[in-house]
């Protein structure tokens, strides 16, 4: 034993370890006592259900909670016009390789948006309505063949194919082929699913962490390919469309009163000369099918795709939210999933799927729409909003006209929040309309 050398911890090692521990002890004490946001309750969550956790915390501590060392989430409808003003908007938080979505400089963002805005106006989108009709017709044909076989269908997968194939001819002059093949062409959808969580972490991280993650990504097989795949301007609009249509289908099946209304609409759609267009046009749905529009708005309200606070930076003079001064440079924001459950705006039954709330009065409808953040707010409203609305307003009436759709199980849809909320489990039984 005497010949075995002894390896002890060198003195400088102990000093380094002691300094490391002391740093974090002092940092924790500082954050709990002297930190400017020490009085704001803190959010801690890494389970992929941020929007659910924020709702619970706002109910307990409302209206302000701290969700990061220098970021505050607010659940008060009165701050929306303050944070997301169209006239003097607060800047977005910084992001690597800024594009139209993430550009922090308001002047640059305005210039970029003007370049493409005309292509995304509803009038321009509707000039491409025949291309959307082709996708709906193809969807109907493919699903009808599956319905004849009386197979259990993963309708969520097919709904995912539809908005992607619509975006093909609208933005790139041809379909991608998801509906024709009934599969993930080129594994693009799989690439999106893998890339989005990584990109969300990069966007939310501090600058020094962000640069390290971008460097490490070259060692992760396939990551660079996923990052390149997501550069197309397709993700947000298609996510809105997919999630809204999936949720509308599930809620219809779980609520007999809603089902009765929609069955009545489907019978009217199948009456000769009621709505001559096939597929139904966007304007026909808006004008003649208000209950369908109410269902879409209610799905947008209860199930927003964006699952995080829309971050903005407090101005040089700071900002006061609900009597709490937020210093300059700190991040403030409102989570759509939180504000759209606000009982002061949407009523005591805000957690229920009740489309009728959108049909009660024009004044209330206007007030609720002001607090609907599903497509963002102010100058940063999603540029693909009109494409998503056109897809939904045309698809849902046509699905009702052609099919009876029922859930094949009693379980809830599973969701995962990686910035944008993803879900699966829309397994259905489908029969053709008699």
Tab-separated table of C-alpha atoms in Angstrom:
chain	number	residue	atom	x	y	z
A	1	UNK	CA	0.000	0.000	0.000
A	2	UNK	CA	2.944	2.243	0.682
A	3	UNK	CA	3.886	2.168	-3.009
A	4	UNK	CA	0.460	3.362	-4.184
A	5	UNK	CA	0.600	7.091	-4.836
A	6	UNK	CA	-2.071	9.232	-3.200
A	7	UNK	CA	-3.926	11.695	-5.369
A	8	UNK	CA	-5.443	14.477	-3.320
A	9	UNK	CA	-7.391	17.489	-4.461
A	10	UNK	CA	-4.926	20.332	-5.050
A	11	UNK	CA	-5.458	23.469	-2.971
A	12	UNK	CA	-6.381	25.547	-6.020
A	13	UNK	CA	-9.089	22.972	-6.842
A	14	UNK	CA	-10.703	23.436	-3.446
A	15	UNK	CA	-10.454	27.188	-3.841
A	16	UNK	CA	-12.153	27.045	-7.239
A	17	UNK	CA	-14.943	24.799	-5.933
A	18	UNK	CA	-15.461	27.035	-2.891
A	19	UNK	CA	-15.660	30.131	-5.073
A	20	UNK	CA	-18.168	28.389	-7.378
A	21	UNK	CA	-20.443	27.438	-4.465
A	22	UNK	CA	-20.120	30.882	-2.888
A	23	UNK	CA	-21.062	32.552	-6.182
A	24	UNK	CA	-24.312	30.605	-6.483
A	25	UNK	CA	-25.221	31.065	-2.813
A	26	UNK	CA	-24.740	34.822	-3.144
A	27	UNK	CA	-26.666	34.838	-6.455
A	28	UNK	CA	-29.639	33.002	-4.927
A	29	UNK	CA	-29.718	35.346	-1.920
A	30	UNK	CA	-29.548	38.336	-4.276
A	31	UNK	CA	-32.395	37.010	-6.453
A	32	UNK	CA	-34.581	36.409	-3.399
A	33	UNK	CA	-33.927	39.783	-1.715
A	34	UNK	CA	-32.283	42.634	-3.668
A	35	UNK	CA	-33.206	41.638	-7.234
A	36	UNK	CA	-35.515	44.249	-8.895
A	37	UNK	CA	-38.178	41.565	-9.531
A	38	UNK	CA	-37.751	39.768	-6.191
A	39	UNK	CA	-41.372	40.480	-5.221
A	40	UNK	CA	-42.779	38.940	-8.396
A	41	UNK	CA	-43.605	35.196	-8.021
A	42	UNK	CA	-41.275	32.948	-10.011
A	43	UNK	CA	-42.211	30.334	-12.593
A	44	UNK	CA	-40.158	27.117	-12.790
A	45	UNK	CA	-41.136	24.542	-15.402
A	46	UNK	CA	-39.347	22.266	-17.906
A	47	UNK	CA	-42.076	19.688	-18.583
A	48	UNK	CA	-43.404	20.925	-21.918
A	49	UNK	CA	-46.620	22.358	-20.454
A	50	UNK	CA	-45.572	25.960	-19.879
A	51	UNK	CA	-48.970	27.355	-20.866
A	52	UNK	CA	-50.785	25.152	-18.325
A	53	UNK	CA	-48.321	26.049	-15.567
A	54	UNK	CA	-48.595	29.764	-16.318
A	55	UNK	CA	-52.382	29.606	-16.141
A	56	UNK	CA	-52.209	27.962	-12.707
A	57	UNK	CA	-49.615	30.418	-11.412
A	58	UNK	CA	-51.538	33.433	-12.670
A	59	UNK	CA	-54.674	32.150	-10.938
A	60	UNK	CA	-52.712	31.876	-7.693
A	61	UNK	CA	-50.495	34.978	-7.888
A	62	UNK	CA	-52.094	37.067	-10.622
A	63	UNK	CA	-51.571	39.265	-12.432
A	64	UNK	CA	-47.730	39.226	-12.537
A	65	UNK	CA	-45.313	36.302	-12.346
A	66	UNK	CA	-41.596	36.011	-13.119
A	67	UNK	CA	-40.894	33.325	-15.744
A	68	UNK	CA	-37.166	34.019	-16.210
A	69	UNK	CA	-34.488	36.007	-14.320
A	70	UNK	CA	-35.397	39.172	-16.227
A	71	UNK	CA	-38.818	38.359	-17.709
A	72	UNK	CA	-42.313	39.016	-16.391
A	73	UNK	CA	-45.581	37.534	-17.647
A	74	UNK	CA	-48.753	39.592	-17.199
A	75	UNK	CA	-52.327	38.259	-17.247
A	76	UNK	CA	-54.161	41.585	-17.353
A	77	UNK	CA	-56.084	42.498	-20.511
A	78	UNK	CA	-55.513	46.218	-19.896
A	79	UNK	CA	-51.764	45.922	-20.609
A	80	UNK	CA	-52.163	44.495	-24.142
A	81	UNK	CA	-52.522	47.916	-25.780
A	82	UNK	CA	-49.589	49.169	-23.678
A	83	UNK	CA	-47.158	46.352	-24.513
A	84	UNK	CA	-48.288	45.651	-28.097
A	85	UNK	CA	-49.230	49.147	-29.249
A	86	UNK	CA	-49.544	49.631	-33.000
A	87	UNK	CA	-48.339	53.244	-32.737
A	88	UNK	CA	-45.360	53.057	-30.347
A	89	UNK	CA	-44.645	49.327	-29.951
A	90	UNK	CA	-42.097	47.989	-27.489
A	91	UNK	CA	-39.201	46.250	-29.277
A	92	UNK	CA	-38.978	42.469	-29.455
A	93	UNK	CA	-36.222	40.616	-27.635
A	94	UNK	CA	-33.037	39.935	-29.587
A	95	UNK	CA	-32.552	36.824	-31.729
A	96	UNK	CA	-29.778	35.363	-33.875
A	97	UNK	CA	-30.171	35.750	-37.653
A	98	UNK	CA	-33.307	37.860	-37.367
A	99	UNK	CA	-35.981	37.366	-40.017
A	100	UNK	CA	-39.417	38.920	-40.502
A	101	UNK	CA	-40.716	37.044	-37.443
A	102	UNK	CA	-37.828	37.805	-35.070
A	103	UNK	CA	-36.449	41.167	-36.293
A	104	UNK	CA	-36.065	43.450	-33.255
A	105	UNK	CA	-35.584	46.732	-35.099
A	106	UNK	CA	-39.067	48.119	-35.719
A	107	UNK	CA	-38.007	50.181	-38.743
A	108	UNK	CA	-36.330	47.191	-40.423
A	109	UNK	CA	-39.326	45.002	-39.575
A	110	UNK	CA	-41.711	47.510	-41.163
A	111	UNK	CA	-39.633	47.625	-44.360
A	112	UNK	CA	-39.429	43.829	-44.562
A	113	UNK	CA	-43.128	43.441	-43.915
A	114	UNK	CA	-44.041	45.942	-46.645
A	115	UNK	CA	-42.119	43.867	-49.177
A	116	UNK	CA	-44.301	40.786	-48.615
A	117	UNK	CA	-47.493	42.182	-47.070
A	118	UNK	CA	-49.393	42.485	-50.356
A	119	UNK	CA	-48.969	38.749	-50.989
A	120	UNK	CA	-50.565	37.960	-47.626
A	121	UNK	CA	-53.551	40.302	-47.852
A	122	UNK	CA	-56.885	38.481	-47.908
A	123	UNK	CA	-57.620	39.700	-51.441
A	124	UNK	CA	-54.345	38.141	-52.649
A	125	UNK	CA	-54.986	34.926	-50.722
A	126	UNK	CA	-58.452	34.596	-52.257
A	127	UNK	CA	-57.010	34.963	-55.746
A	128	UNK	CA	-55.394	31.621	-54.961
A	129	UNK	CA	-58.689	30.140	-53.725
A	130	UNK	CA	-58.844	27.645	-56.640
A	131	UNK	CA	-55.538	26.173	-55.419
A	132	UNK	CA	-57.024	25.774	-51.924
A	133	UNK	CA	-60.102	24.155	-53.506
A	134	UNK	CA	-57.869	21.615	-55.247
A	135	UNK	CA	-56.303	20.642	-51.918
A	136	UNK	CA	-59.709	20.302	-50.238
A	137	UNK	CA	-61.004	18.181	-53.122
A	138	UNK	CA	-57.928	15.956	-52.912
A	139	UNK	CA	-58.260	15.673	-49.124
A	140	UNK	CA	-61.919	14.696	-49.510
A	141	UNK	CA	-61.078	12.064	-52.129
A	142	UNK	CA	-58.307	10.475	-50.054
A	143	UNK	CA	-60.262	10.436	-46.784
A	144	UNK	CA	-63.381	9.121	-48.559
A	145	UNK	CA	-61.376	6.102	-49.732
A	146	UNK	CA	-60.299	5.446	-46.137
A	147	UNK	CA	-63.866	5.917	-44.877
A	148	UNK	CA	-65.167	3.308	-47.336
A	149	UNK	CA	-62.722	0.809	-45.810
A	150	UNK	CA	-64.153	1.679	-42.360
A	151	UNK	CA	-60.637	2.103	-41.009
A	152	UNK	CA	-59.701	4.048	-37.894
A	153	UNK	CA	-58.006	7.188	-39.232
A	154	UNK	CA	-55.347	9.427	-37.713
A	155	UNK	CA	-57.197	12.545	-38.831
A	156	UNK	CA	-54.618	14.797	-37.178
A	157	UNK	CA	-52.006	13.517	-39.607
A	158	UNK	CA	-54.220	14.262	-42.628
A	159	UNK	CA	-55.116	17.685	-41.263
A	160	UNK	CA	-51.377	18.320	-40.971
A	161	UNK	CA	-50.916	17.458	-44.658
A	162	UNK	CA	-53.657	19.865	-45.786
A	163	UNK	CA	-52.209	23.281	-44.754
A	164	UNK	CA	-48.748	22.316	-45.976
A	165	UNK	CA	-50.070	21.402	-49.399
A	166	UNK	CA	-52.099	24.635	-49.488
A	167	UNK	CA	-48.990	26.690	-48.760
A	168	UNK	CA	-47.237	24.990	-51.673
A	169	UNK	CA	-49.238	26.544	-54.549
A	170	UNK	CA	-49.949	29.766	-52.622
A	171	UNK	CA	-46.267	30.500	-51.911
A	172	UNK	CA	-44.249	28.245	-54.228
A	173	UNK	CA	-46.564	27.571	-57.221
A	174	UNK	CA	-46.938	23.822	-56.628
A	175	UNK	CA	-48.097	21.367	-53.986
A	176	UNK	CA	-45.552	19.449	-51.919
A	177	UNK	CA	-47.385	16.140	-52.412
A	178	UNK	CA	-48.437	15.247	-48.860
A	179	UNK	CA	-52.078	14.686	-49.777
A	180	UNK	CA	-51.302	12.749	-52.960
A	181	UNK	CA	-48.954	10.336	-51.194
A	182	UNK	CA	-50.650	10.322	-47.802
A	183	UNK	CA	-47.206	10.610	-46.217
A	184	UNK	CA	-44.376	12.889	-45.115
A	185	UNK	CA	-42.656	13.784	-48.394
A	186	UNK	CA	-38.912	14.177	-47.881
A	187	UNK	CA	-39.390	13.805	-44.097
A	188	UNK	CA	-39.966	17.577	-43.968
A	189	UNK	CA	-42.685	17.418	-41.292
A	190	UNK	CA	-40.497	15.192	-39.151
A	191	UNK	CA	-37.658	17.697	-39.578
A	192	UNK	CA	-39.934	20.489	-38.360
A	193	UNK	CA	-40.924	18.543	-35.251
A	194	UNK	CA	-37.282	17.905	-34.383
A	195	UNK	CA	-36.021	21.398	-35.138
A	196	UNK	CA	-38.652	23.544	-33.413
A	197	UNK	CA	-37.799	22.653	-29.763
A	198	UNK	CA	-34.109	23.305	-30.445
A	199	UNK	CA	-34.788	26.644	-32.129
A	200	UNK	CA	-37.123	27.679	-29.280
A	201	UNK	CA	-34.335	27.041	-26.743
A	202	UNK	CA	-31.877	29.035	-28.868
A	203	UNK	CA	-34.322	31.936	-29.202
A	204	UNK	CA	-35.073	32.017	-25.458
A	205	UNK	CA	-31.480	31.584	-24.248
A	206	UNK	CA	-29.008	34.298	-23.322
A	207	UNK	CA	-26.600	35.393	-26.048
A	208	UNK	CA	-23.599	33.470	-24.743
A	209	UNK	CA	-25.650	30.273	-24.309
A	210	UNK	CA	-27.233	30.755	-27.738
A	211	UNK	CA	-23.849	30.940	-29.477
A	212	UNK	CA	-22.652	27.812	-27.648
A	213	UNK	CA	-25.780	25.891	-28.649
A	214	UNK	CA	-25.426	26.927	-32.276
A	215	UNK	CA	-21.808	25.706	-32.218
A	216	UNK	CA	-22.748	22.401	-30.561
A	217	UNK	CA	-25.490	21.814	-33.138
A	218	UNK	CA	-22.891	20.771	-35.726
A	219	UNK	CA	-22.168	17.694	-33.603
A	220	UNK	CA	-25.828	16.607	-33.444
A	221	UNK	CA	-26.685	14.363	-36.442
A	222	UNK	CA	-29.219	15.964	-38.725
A	223	UNK	CA	-29.646	19.173	-36.723
A	224	UNK	CA	-28.310	21.497	-39.402
A	225	UNK	CA	-30.620	19.884	-41.912
A	226	UNK	CA	-33.570	20.448	-39.579
A	227	UNK	CA	-32.572	24.093	-39.122
A	228	UNK	CA	-32.389	24.613	-42.874
A	229	UNK	CA	-35.752	22.917	-43.362
A	230	UNK	CA	-37.493	25.314	-41.002
A	231	UNK	CA	-36.340	28.423	-42.868
A	232	UNK	CA	-39.395	28.284	-45.149
A	233	UNK	CA	-42.128	30.750	-44.183
A	234	UNK	CA	-44.665	28.047	-43.515
A	235	UNK	CA	-44.609	27.004	-39.885
A	236	UNK	CA	-46.751	29.431	-37.907
A	237	UNK	CA	-49.671	29.614	-40.349
A	238	UNK	CA	-49.888	25.853	-40.796
A	239	UNK	CA	-49.657	25.298	-37.004
A	240	UNK	CA	-52.595	27.634	-36.433
A	241	UNK	CA	-54.640	25.833	-39.078
A	242	UNK	CA	-53.832	22.323	-37.914
A	243	UNK	CA	-54.409	22.870	-34.201
A	244	UNK	CA	-57.661	24.807	-34.695
A	245	UNK	CA	-59.200	22.174	-36.989
A	246	UNK	CA	-58.119	19.303	-34.737
A	247	UNK	CA	-59.557	20.959	-31.641
A	248	UNK	CA	-62.791	21.914	-33.390
A	249	UNK	CA	-63.243	18.266	-34.350
A	250	UNK	CA	-62.674	17.028	-30.796
A	251	UNK	CA	-64.939	19.626	-29.164
A	252	UNK	CA	-67.716	18.903	-31.650
A	253	UNK	CA	-67.606	15.247	-30.659
A	254	UNK	CA	-67.639	15.914	-26.911
A	255	UNK	CA	-70.508	18.441	-26.875
A	256	UNK	CA	-73.967	17.190	-27.992
A	257	UNK	CA	-75.334	20.737	-28.338
A	258	UNK	CA	-72.507	21.750	-30.668
A	259	UNK	CA	-72.858	18.492	-32.581
A	260	UNK	CA	-76.580	19.190	-33.075
A	261	UNK	CA	-75.864	22.662	-34.466
A	262	UNK	CA	-73.185	21.368	-36.830
A	263	UNK	CA	-75.376	18.504	-38.039
A	264	UNK	CA	-78.078	21.057	-38.843
A	265	UNK	CA	-75.500	23.071	-40.802
A	266	UNK	CA	-74.289	19.978	-42.665
A	267	UNK	CA	-77.856	19.163	-43.721
A	268	UNK	CA	-78.288	22.725	-45.014
A	269	UNK	CA	-74.996	22.466	-46.892
A	270	UNK	CA	-76.238	19.359	-48.652
A	271	UNK	CA	-79.528	20.951	-49.663
A	272	UNK	CA	-79.620	21.815	-53.322
A	273	UNK	CA	-78.833	25.451	-54.117
A	274	UNK	CA	-78.157	26.420	-50.465
A	275	UNK	CA	-74.461	27.090	-51.061
A	276	UNK	CA	-73.749	26.308	-54.714
A	277	UNK	CA	-69.959	26.372	-54.447
A	278	UNK	CA	-68.184	23.090	-53.923
A	279	UNK	CA	-65.891	23.459	-52.113
A	280	UNK	CA	-67.533	26.258	-50.131
A	281	UNK	CA	-65.930	29.642	-50.738
A	282	UNK	CA	-64.394	31.703	-47.938
A	283	UNK	CA	-66.893	34.537	-48.410
A	284	UNK	CA	-69.846	32.124	-48.317
A	285	UNK	CA	-68.733	30.795	-44.937
A	286	UNK	CA	-68.258	34.299	-43.536
A	287	UNK	CA	-71.655	35.488	-44.799
A	288	UNK	CA	-73.898	32.442	-44.462
A	289	UNK	CA	-72.321	30.239	-41.763
A	290	UNK	CA	-71.768	32.444	-38.690
A	291	UNK	CA	-71.829	29.472	-36.309
A	292	UNK	CA	-68.858	27.931	-38.141
A	293	UNK	CA	-67.015	31.233	-37.736
A	294	UNK	CA	-67.895	31.275	-34.030
A	295	UNK	CA	-66.537	27.735	-33.603
A	296	UNK	CA	-63.277	28.756	-35.285
A	297	UNK	CA	-62.902	31.844	-33.075
A	298	UNK	CA	-63.631	29.798	-29.962
A	299	UNK	CA	-61.022	27.228	-30.988
A	300	UNK	CA	-58.537	30.050	-31.617
A	301	UNK	CA	-59.297	31.397	-28.149
A	302	UNK	CA	-59.076	28.178	-26.136
A	303	UNK	CA	-56.296	26.484	-28.081
A	304	UNK	CA	-53.769	29.059	-29.317
A	305	UNK	CA	-50.750	27.603	-31.084
A	306	UNK	CA	-48.311	29.991	-29.388
A	307	UNK	CA	-47.590	28.639	-25.907
A	308	UNK	CA	-45.260	31.328	-24.564
A	309	UNK	CA	-45.438	34.987	-23.579
A	310	UNK	CA	-44.965	37.270	-26.580
A	311	UNK	CA	-41.796	39.029	-25.348
A	312	UNK	CA	-41.144	42.751	-25.527
A	313	UNK	CA	-38.384	44.859	-23.943
A	314	UNK	CA	-39.253	47.548	-21.378
A	315	UNK	CA	-38.397	51.057	-22.702
A	316	UNK	CA	-35.595	53.286	-21.321
A	317	UNK	CA	-37.961	54.897	-18.809
A	318	UNK	CA	-39.228	51.499	-17.655
A	319	UNK	CA	-42.859	50.427	-17.659
A	320	UNK	CA	-45.486	50.148	-14.931
A	321	UNK	CA	-47.673	47.036	-15.040
A	322	UNK	CA	-50.401	46.781	-12.422
A	323	UNK	CA	-48.516	49.142	-10.116
A	324	UNK	CA	-45.235	47.218	-10.352
A	325	UNK	CA	-42.335	49.117	-11.926
A	326	UNK	CA	-40.459	47.006	-14.472
A	327	UNK	CA	-36.963	48.485	-15.086
A	328	UNK	CA	-35.619	49.353	-18.518
A	329	UNK	CA	-34.276	46.387	-20.472
A	330	UNK	CA	-36.350	43.785	-18.653
A	331	UNK	CA	-38.678	41.597	-20.708
A	332	UNK	CA	-42.464	41.786	-20.393
A	333	UNK	CA	-45.143	39.839	-22.209
A	334	UNK	CA	-48.588	38.271	-22.298
A	335	UNK	CA	-49.169	34.572	-22.972
A	336	UNK	CA	-52.132	34.070	-25.363
A	337	UNK	CA	-53.016	30.857	-23.545
A	338	UNK	CA	-53.355	32.828	-20.301
A	339	UNK	CA	-55.109	36.011	-21.398
A	340	UNK	CA	-57.654	34.131	-23.508
A	341	UNK	CA	-58.944	32.390	-20.379
A	342	UNK	CA	-59.514	35.748	-18.660
A	343	UNK	CA	-62.967	35.699	-17.028
A	344	UNK	CA	-63.220	39.506	-16.981
A	345	UNK	CA	-63.129	39.545	-20.786
A	346	UNK	CA	-64.639	36.209	-21.810
A	347	UNK	CA	-67.039	35.573	-18.920
A	348	UNK	CA	-67.185	33.199	-15.967
A	349	UNK	CA	-67.353	30.240	-18.352
A	350	UNK	CA	-64.090	31.254	-20.072
A	351	UNK	CA	-62.668	27.738	-19.701
A	352	UNK	CA	-65.584	26.200	-21.605
A	353	UNK	CA	-65.859	25.751	-25.366
A	354	UNK	CA	-68.968	27.848	-26.048
A	355	UNK	CA	-69.093	29.294	-29.594
A	356	UNK	CA	-72.319	31.167	-28.829
A	357	UNK	CA	-70.348	33.814	-26.904
A	358	UNK	CA	-69.181	35.194	-30.277
A	359	UNK	CA	-72.758	35.605	-31.530
A	360	UNK	CA	-74.304	37.437	-28.566
A	361	UNK	CA	-73.555	41.079	-29.403
A	362	UNK	CA	-71.350	43.041	-31.759
A	363	UNK	CA	-69.932	45.168	-28.929
A	364	UNK	CA	-68.869	42.150	-26.883
A	365	UNK	CA	-67.494	40.452	-29.974
A	366	UNK	CA	-65.297	43.503	-30.649
A	367	UNK	CA	-64.027	43.553	-27.056
A	368	UNK	CA	-63.152	39.849	-27.109
A	369	UNK	CA	-61.369	40.114	-30.454
A	370	UNK	CA	-59.130	42.867	-29.013
A	371	UNK	CA	-57.884	40.329	-26.466
A	372	UNK	CA	-57.411	37.470	-28.919
A	373	UNK	CA	-53.648	37.000	-29.332
A	374	UNK	CA	-53.678	33.749	-31.308
A	375	UNK	CA	-52.047	35.527	-34.261
A	376	UNK	CA	-50.031	37.986	-32.181
A	377	UNK	CA	-50.802	41.683	-31.728
A	378	UNK	CA	-49.938	45.167	-32.898
A	379	UNK	CA	-47.321	45.533	-35.615
A	380	UNK	CA	-46.215	41.911	-35.143
A	381	UNK	CA	-49.481	40.203	-36.062
A	382	UNK	CA	-48.694	36.951	-37.901
A	383	UNK	CA	-48.207	37.691	-41.593
A	384	UNK	CA	-49.786	34.333	-42.488
A	385	UNK	CA	-53.021	35.017	-40.586
A	386	UNK	CA	-55.202	35.399	-43.680
A	387	UNK	CA	-53.898	32.182	-45.232
A	388	UNK	CA	-54.721	30.295	-42.036
A	389	UNK	CA	-58.214	31.812	-41.824
A	390	UNK	CA	-58.970	31.035	-45.468
A	391	UNK	CA	-57.851	27.429	-44.963
A	392	UNK	CA	-60.070	26.973	-41.908
A	393	UNK	CA	-63.164	28.793	-43.172
A	394	UNK	CA	-63.150	26.655	-46.303
A	395	UNK	CA	-62.058	23.301	-44.889
A	396	UNK	CA	-64.420	22.885	-41.930
A	397	UNK	CA	-67.721	23.417	-43.841
A	398	UNK	CA	-66.538	21.028	-46.544
A	399	UNK	CA	-65.599	18.375	-43.978
A	400	UNK	CA	-69.092	18.712	-42.454
A	401	UNK	CA	-70.701	18.503	-45.876
A	402	UNK	CA	-68.943	15.253	-46.782
A	403	UNK	CA	-68.287	13.309	-43.576
A	404	UNK	CA	-69.585	12.267	-40.188
A	405	UNK	CA	-66.519	12.392	-37.920
A	406	UNK	CA	-66.335	10.828	-34.451
A	407	UNK	CA	-63.503	10.295	-31.997
A	408	UNK	CA	-62.366	6.655	-31.841
A	409	UNK	CA	-61.398	6.957	-28.158
A	410	UNK	CA	-62.512	8.818	-25.039
A	411	UNK	CA	-59.080	10.101	-24.028
A	412	UNK	CA	-57.903	13.709	-24.336
A	413	UNK	CA	-55.575	14.908	-27.056
A	414	UNK	CA	-51.969	14.969	-25.872
A	415	UNK	CA	-50.115	18.257	-26.180
A	416	UNK	CA	-46.473	19.282	-25.943
A	417	UNK	CA	-45.339	22.882	-25.660
A	418	UNK	CA	-41.993	23.599	-27.312
A	419	UNK	CA	-42.799	27.235	-28.027
A	420	UNK	CA	-45.492	26.252	-30.510
A	421	UNK	CA	-47.984	23.789	-29.045
A	422	UNK	CA	-48.022	20.401	-30.769
A	423	UNK	CA	-50.615	17.712	-30.210
A	424	UNK	CA	-51.442	14.189	-31.252
A	425	UNK	CA	-54.162	11.656	-30.635
A	426	UNK	CA	-56.907	12.767	-33.058
A	427	UNK	CA	-57.800	9.181	-33.919
A	428	UNK	CA	-61.233	9.085	-35.548
A	429	UNK	CA	-63.883	7.008	-37.245
A	430	UNK	CA	-65.233	8.593	-40.407
A	431	UNK	CA	-68.304	7.814	-42.477
A	432	UNK	CA	-69.544	9.454	-45.648
A	433	UNK	CA	-72.564	11.715	-45.381
A	434	UNK	CA	-75.699	9.869	-46.455
